[in-house]
Coordinates of N, CA and C in Angstrom, one line a residue:
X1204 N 85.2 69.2 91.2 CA 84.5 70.5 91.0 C 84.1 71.1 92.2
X1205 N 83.6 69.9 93.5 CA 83.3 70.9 94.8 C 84.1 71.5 95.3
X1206 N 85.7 71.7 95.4 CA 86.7 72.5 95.3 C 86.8 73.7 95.0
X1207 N 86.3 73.7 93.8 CA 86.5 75.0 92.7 C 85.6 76.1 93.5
X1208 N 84.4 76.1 93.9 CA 83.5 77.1 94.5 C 84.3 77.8 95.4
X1209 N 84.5 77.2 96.6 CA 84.7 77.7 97.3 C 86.2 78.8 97.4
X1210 N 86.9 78.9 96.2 CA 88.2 79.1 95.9 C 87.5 80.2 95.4
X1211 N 86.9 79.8 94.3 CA 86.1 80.9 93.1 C 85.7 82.0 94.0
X1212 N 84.9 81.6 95.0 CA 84.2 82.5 95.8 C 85.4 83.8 96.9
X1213 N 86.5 82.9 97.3 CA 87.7 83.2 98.2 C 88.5 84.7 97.0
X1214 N 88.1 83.9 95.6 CA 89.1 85.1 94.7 C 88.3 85.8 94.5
X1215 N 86.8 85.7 94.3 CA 85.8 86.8 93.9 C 85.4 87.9 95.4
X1216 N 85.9 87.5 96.7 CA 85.8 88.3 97.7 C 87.1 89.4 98.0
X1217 N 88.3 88.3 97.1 CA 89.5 89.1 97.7 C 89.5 90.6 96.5
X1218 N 88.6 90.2 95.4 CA 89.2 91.0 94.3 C 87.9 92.1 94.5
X1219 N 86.8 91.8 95.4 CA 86.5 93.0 95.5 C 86.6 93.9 96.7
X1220 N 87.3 93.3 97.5 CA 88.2 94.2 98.5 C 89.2 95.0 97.7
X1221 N 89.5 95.2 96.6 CA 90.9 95.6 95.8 C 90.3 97.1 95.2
X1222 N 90.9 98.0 95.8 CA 90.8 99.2 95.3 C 90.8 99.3 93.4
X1223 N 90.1 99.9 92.3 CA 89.7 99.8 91.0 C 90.8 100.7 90.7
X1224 N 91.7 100.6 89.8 CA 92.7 101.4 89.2 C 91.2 102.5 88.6
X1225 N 90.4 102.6 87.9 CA 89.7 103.6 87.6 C 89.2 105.0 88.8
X1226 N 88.8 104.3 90.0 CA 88.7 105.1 91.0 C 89.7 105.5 91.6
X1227 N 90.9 105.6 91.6 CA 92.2 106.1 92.5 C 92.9 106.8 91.0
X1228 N 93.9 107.6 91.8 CA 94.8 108.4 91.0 C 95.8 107.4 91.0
X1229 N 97.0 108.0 89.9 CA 98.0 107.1 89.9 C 98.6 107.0 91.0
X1230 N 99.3 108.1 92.3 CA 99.9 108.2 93.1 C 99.4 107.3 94.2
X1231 N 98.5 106.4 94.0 CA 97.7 105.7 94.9 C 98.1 104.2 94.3
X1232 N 98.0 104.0 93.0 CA 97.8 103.1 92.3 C 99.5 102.8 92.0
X1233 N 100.3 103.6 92.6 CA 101.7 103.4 92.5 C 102.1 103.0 94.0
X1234 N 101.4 103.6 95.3 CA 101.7 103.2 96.3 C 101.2 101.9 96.9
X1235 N 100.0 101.4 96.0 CA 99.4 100.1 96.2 C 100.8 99.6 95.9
X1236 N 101.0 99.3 94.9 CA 102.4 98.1 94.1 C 103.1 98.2 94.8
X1237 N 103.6 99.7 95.2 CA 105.2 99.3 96.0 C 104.9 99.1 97.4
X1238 N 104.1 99.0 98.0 CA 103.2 98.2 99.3 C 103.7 96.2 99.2
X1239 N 102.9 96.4 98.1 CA 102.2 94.6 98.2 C 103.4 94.1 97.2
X1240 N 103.9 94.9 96.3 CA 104.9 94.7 95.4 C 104.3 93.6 94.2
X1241 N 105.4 93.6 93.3 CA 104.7 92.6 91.8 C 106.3 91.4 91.7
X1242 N 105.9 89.8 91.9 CA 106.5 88.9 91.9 C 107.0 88.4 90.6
X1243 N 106.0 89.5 89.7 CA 106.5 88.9 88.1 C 107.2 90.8 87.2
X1244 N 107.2 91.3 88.3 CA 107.9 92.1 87.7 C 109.7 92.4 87.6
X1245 N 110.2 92.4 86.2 CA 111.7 92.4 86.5 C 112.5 93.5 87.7
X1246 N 113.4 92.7 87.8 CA 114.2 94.1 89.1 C 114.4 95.2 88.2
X1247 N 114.4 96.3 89.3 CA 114.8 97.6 89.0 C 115.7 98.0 88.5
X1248 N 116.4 98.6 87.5 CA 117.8 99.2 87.4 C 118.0 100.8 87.2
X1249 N 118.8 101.3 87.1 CA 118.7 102.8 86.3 C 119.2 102.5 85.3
X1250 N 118.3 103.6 83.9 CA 118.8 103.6 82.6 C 120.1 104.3 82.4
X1251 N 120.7 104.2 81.2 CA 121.8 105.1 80.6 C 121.3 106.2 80.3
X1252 N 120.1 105.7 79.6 CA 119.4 106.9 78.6 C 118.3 106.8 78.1
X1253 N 117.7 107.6 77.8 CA 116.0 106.8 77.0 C 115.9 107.9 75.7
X1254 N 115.8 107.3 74.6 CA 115.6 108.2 73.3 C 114.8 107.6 72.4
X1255 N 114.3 108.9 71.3 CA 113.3 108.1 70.8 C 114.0 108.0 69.7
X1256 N 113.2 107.2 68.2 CA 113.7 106.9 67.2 C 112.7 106.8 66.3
X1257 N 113.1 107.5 65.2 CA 111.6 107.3 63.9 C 112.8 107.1 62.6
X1258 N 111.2 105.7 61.9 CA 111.8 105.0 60.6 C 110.8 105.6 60.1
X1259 N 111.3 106.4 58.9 CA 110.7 106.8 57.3 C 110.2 105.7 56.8
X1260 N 109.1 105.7 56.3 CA 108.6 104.6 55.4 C 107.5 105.4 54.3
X1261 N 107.8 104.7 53.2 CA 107.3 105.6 52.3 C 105.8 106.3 52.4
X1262 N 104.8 106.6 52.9 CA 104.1 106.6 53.7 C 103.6 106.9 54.6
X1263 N 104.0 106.4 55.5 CA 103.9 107.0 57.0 C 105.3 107.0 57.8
X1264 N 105.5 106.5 59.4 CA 106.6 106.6 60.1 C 106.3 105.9 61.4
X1265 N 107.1 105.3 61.5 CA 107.5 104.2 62.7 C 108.1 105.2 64.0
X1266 N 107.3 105.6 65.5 CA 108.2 105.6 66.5 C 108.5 104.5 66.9
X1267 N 109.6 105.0 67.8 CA 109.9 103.5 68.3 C 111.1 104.0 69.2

């Protein structure tokens, strides 16, 4: 457990060094990422196409 503190403390200093997605604009919050980049995000590709789609349901309606 005397391990844990000092880690806890190392992630609680680095995360408040970290600019708040609430205070910055997107254009900021898009140039952070592609800076530091994301290790769990899939690679990039270009689409074919992007369209939308609605299901009737007796009721209401599905986008999708």
């Amino acid at each position: 457990a005397d391990m844990l503190d000092p880690l806890a403390q190392k992630l609680a200093d680095a995360a408040a060094r970290l600019p708040q997605l609430e205070e910055g604009n997107v254009d900021a919050a898009r140039a952070f990422r592609e800076e530091r980049g994301n290790p769990f995000a899939p690679v990039s590709c270009d689409l074919a196409n992007i369209s939308d789609h609605e299901i009737c349901l007796a009721e209401s309606a599905i986008l999708g």
